[in-house]
Each structure stands twice: as C-alpha cells, then as structure tokens.
Coordinates of C-alpha atoms in Angstrom, one line a residue:
A174 CA 12.5 0.5 -8.2
K175 CA 9.4 -1.6 -8.4
N176 CA 8.5 -4.8 -10.3
S177 CA 5.0 -6.2 -9.8
G178 CA 4.8 -5.9 -6.0
S179 CA 8.6 -6.2 -5.5
V180 CA 11.1 -3.7 -4.3
I181 CA 14.7 -3.8 -5.6
P182 CA 17.0 -2.2 -3.1
D183 CA 19.3 0.5 -4.5
G184 CA 22.8 -0.9 -4.8
S185 CA 21.7 -4.6 -4.7
V186 CA 22.0 -5.3 -8.5
E187 CA 25.3 -6.7 -9.6
T188 CA 26.1 -7.2 -13.3
S189 CA 28.8 -9.1 -15.1
V190 CA 29.6 -9.8 -18.8
S191 CA 29.2 -13.5 -19.5
K192 CA 30.0 -13.4 -23.2
E193 CA 31.4 -10.9 -25.8
T194 CA 31.5 -11.5 -29.5
Y195 CA 33.1 -9.0 -32.0
D196 CA 32.7 -9.2 -35.7
K197 CA 36.3 -8.1 -36.3
G198 CA 39.5 -9.5 -35.0
I199 CA 42.1 -7.6 -33.0
G200 CA 44.3 -5.6 -35.4
E201 CA 41.8 -5.7 -38.3
E202 CA 41.1 -2.3 -39.8
A203 CA 37.4 -1.6 -40.1
T204 CA 35.0 1.3 -40.8
D205 CA 32.1 -0.6 -39.1
F206 CA 32.4 -2.5 -35.9
S207 CA 29.8 -4.8 -34.2
L208 CA 29.7 -6.2 -30.7
S209 CA 27.3 -8.7 -29.2
M210 CA 27.3 -9.0 -25.4
E211 CA 25.5 -11.1 -22.8
I212 CA 25.2 -9.7 -19.3
V213 CA 24.2 -11.5 -16.2
A214 CA 22.4 -9.4 -13.5
K215 CA 21.8 -10.6 -9.9
G216 CA 19.8 -8.6 -7.4
I217 CA 17.6 -8.7 -4.4
F218 CA 13.8 -8.6 -4.7
L219 CA 11.9 -7.8 -1.6
S220 CA 8.1 -8.2 -1.3
Q221 CA 6.6 -4.7 -1.2
T222 CA 3.9 -6.0 1.1
D223 CA 6.4 -7.6 3.6
L224 CA 8.5 -4.4 3.5
V225 CA 5.5 -2.2 4.3
K226 CA 4.5 -4.4 7.1
A227 CA 8.0 -4.6 8.6
L228 CA 8.5 -0.9 8.4
S229 CA 5.1 0.1 9.7
Q230 CA 5.5 -2.2 12.7
N231 CA 8.3 0.0 13.9
M232 CA 6.4 3.3 13.5
A233 CA 4.8 5.2 16.3
V234 CA 1.3 5.8 14.9
T235 CA -1.3 8.0 16.6
T236 CA -4.0 5.9 18.4
G237 CA -7.0 5.4 16.2
L238 CA -5.0 5.4 12.9
K239 CA -3.1 2.7 11.0
V240 CA -0.9 2.5 8.0
D241 CA -2.7 2.0 4.7
E242 CA -0.6 -0.8 3.4
T243 CA -2.0 -0.6 -0.1
N244 CA -1.4 3.1 -0.7
S245 CA 1.9 3.5 1.2
T246 CA 5.2 3.5 -0.7
V247 CA 8.5 2.0 0.3
S248 CA 12.1 2.1 -0.9
A249 CA 15.3 0.3 0.2
K250 CA 19.0 0.5 -0.2
V251 CA 21.9 -1.8 0.6
L252 CA 24.1 -0.5 3.4
Q253 CA 26.5 -3.4 3.6
K254 CA 27.0 -6.7 1.9
S255 CA 28.8 -9.6 3.6
P256 CA 29.1 -13.3 3.2
E257 CA 26.2 -13.7 5.7
G258 CA 23.9 -11.5 3.7
Y259 CA 22.9 -7.9 3.2
K260 CA 22.2 -5.0 5.6
I261 CA 19.4 -3.1 4.1
E262 CA 17.9 0.3 5.1
G263 CA 14.2 0.8 4.3
S264 CA 12.1 3.8 4.3
I265 CA 8.3 4.3 4.0
N266 CA 6.1 7.1 2.9
A267 CA 3.1 5.9 5.0
K268 CA -0.5 6.9 4.3
L269 CA -2.5 6.8 7.6
I270 CA -6.1 5.9 7.7
P271 CA -8.6 5.5 10.5
D272 CA -8.2 2.1 12.3
I273 CA -11.8 1.1 12.1
D274 CA -13.4 -2.3 12.5
R275 CA -16.1 -2.1 9.9
T276 CA -18.0 -5.1 11.3
K277 CA -18.1 -3.5 14.8
V278 CA -19.2 -0.1 13.3
V279 CA -22.1 -1.8 11.3
K280 CA -23.2 -3.6 14.5
K281 CA -23.2 -0.4 16.4
L282 CA -25.2 1.4 13.7
T283 CA -27.8 -1.3 13.2
G284 CA -31.3 -0.1 14.3
Q285 CA -29.9 3.3 15.6
R286 CA -31.8 6.5 15.3
S287 CA -30.2 8.8 12.7
S288 CA -29.1 11.3 15.4
A289 CA -27.4 8.6 17.5
A290 CA -25.7 7.2 14.4
E291 CA -24.4 10.6 13.5
K292 CA -23.1 11.2 17.0
Y293 CA -21.3 7.7 17.0
L294 CA -19.7 8.3 13.6
G295 CA -18.5 11.7 14.6
S296 CA -16.8 10.2 17.7
L297 CA -14.7 7.7 15.7
P298 CA -11.0 8.6 15.8
G299 CA -9.6 9.7 12.5
V300 CA -13.0 10.3 10.9
S301 CA -13.3 13.9 9.8
R302 CA -16.4 13.6 7.8
Y303 CA -19.1 11.1 7.2
T304 CA -22.3 10.7 5.0
I305 CA -25.3 8.6 5.8
K306 CA -27.2 7.5 2.7
F307 CA -30.4 5.6 2.9
N308 CA -31.5 3.0 0.4
P309 CA -34.3 2.4 0.2
S310 CA -35.2 6.0 1.0
F311 CA -38.1 5.2 3.3
Y312 CA -35.6 4.7 6.1
T313 CA -35.1 8.5 6.0
R314 CA -38.7 9.1 7.0
L315 CA -38.5 6.5 9.8
G316 CA -35.4 8.2 11.3
F317 CA -33.7 4.8 11.9
L318 CA -31.0 3.0 10.2
P319 CA -31.8 -0.5 9.0
F320 CA -32.3 -3.2 11.6
S321 CA -30.4 -5.7 9.5
A322 CA -26.6 -5.4 9.4
D323 CA -26.4 -6.7 5.8
K324 CA -28.3 -3.6 4.7
I325 CA -25.6 -1.3 6.1
S326 CA -22.2 -0.7 4.5
V327 CA -19.2 1.3 5.7
R328 CA -16.7 2.8 3.3
L329 CA -13.6 4.8 4.0
E330 CA -12.8 7.5 1.5
E331 CA -10.0 10.0 1.4
V332 CA -11.1 13.6 1.7
Q333 CA -10.2 15.4 -1.5
K334 CA -8.3 18.6 -0.7

C-alpha cells in the first residue's frame, strides 16, 4: 500500500478496539441495534524513496544503466516481529534508464559537427535512439552544434513501444 511517498509493509498494521458503545443493554430485546466503535491502528511507514535506494543498491545492474528511482515501484512485507524490531522483506520492480551525466554530454556536444555529435550520442550505453533539434534553425545550415553549453539541452525519454 502507498500513502504519499510511503510504503506500508504487508502484515505491519495492528488494530485494536479502544472503545465500544451499544445503544441497548445486555438482555434487552430490540428490533434495531446500534454499535459505535473506536479502533486504534498502528503500523510501519517506510519512505518509498529510501526503500527504492536500499533495494537498488543491492541489485546487479548492467553497466551504463541505473535504476530510475522516480518510476520504479516497491513493496514490502513483515517476515518477523520481535521486541528488537521488525524483519522486513522488500521487492522492487525497477525501471532501468541510461546512466548519463547530462552535464558531461552537453560539454562533449558543445561546438561539435553534427556528424561527430551523432556518432557520440550513438555510442552512449543504453541509448537506443536520439534526436538532434536545432533552435535557432541556422545551426542546421552551419553543421555545428552551438558553441555555448547553455544553448544545448539533453532529455531522456522512454521509447514508446
């Protein structure tokens, strides 16, 4: 279960009745009957971000890729409860993305010929497709990428299947 960035491990919620109120007494005959009840629930809340980080650190990920912490999903369940604490098992459905330092890529692309930029982008691990868009368009005629790094942006997008 999720609650605003939190994961509640299965089996971690304990409930108890703290108050019961009946509108009829024991032994009274009634056609209608009413009960009011207060319940106390205690549980463990784990940070989804922390759980993703902890689980992804123990994964063997192909070189050039990393876990997309924002789009990966996690779950957890209690294996054992003791006076010292809980033993929890976590699982992750990890989405992998290219491990690219965008600043480094922009520096490498700055002032490059279009052909050299295409060759470089095609060599990046985990990148299956890329697009170079020129704005303003006169860079297209020059055949060079801008000479100023702040005029180049790099975006990662998932290829739609």
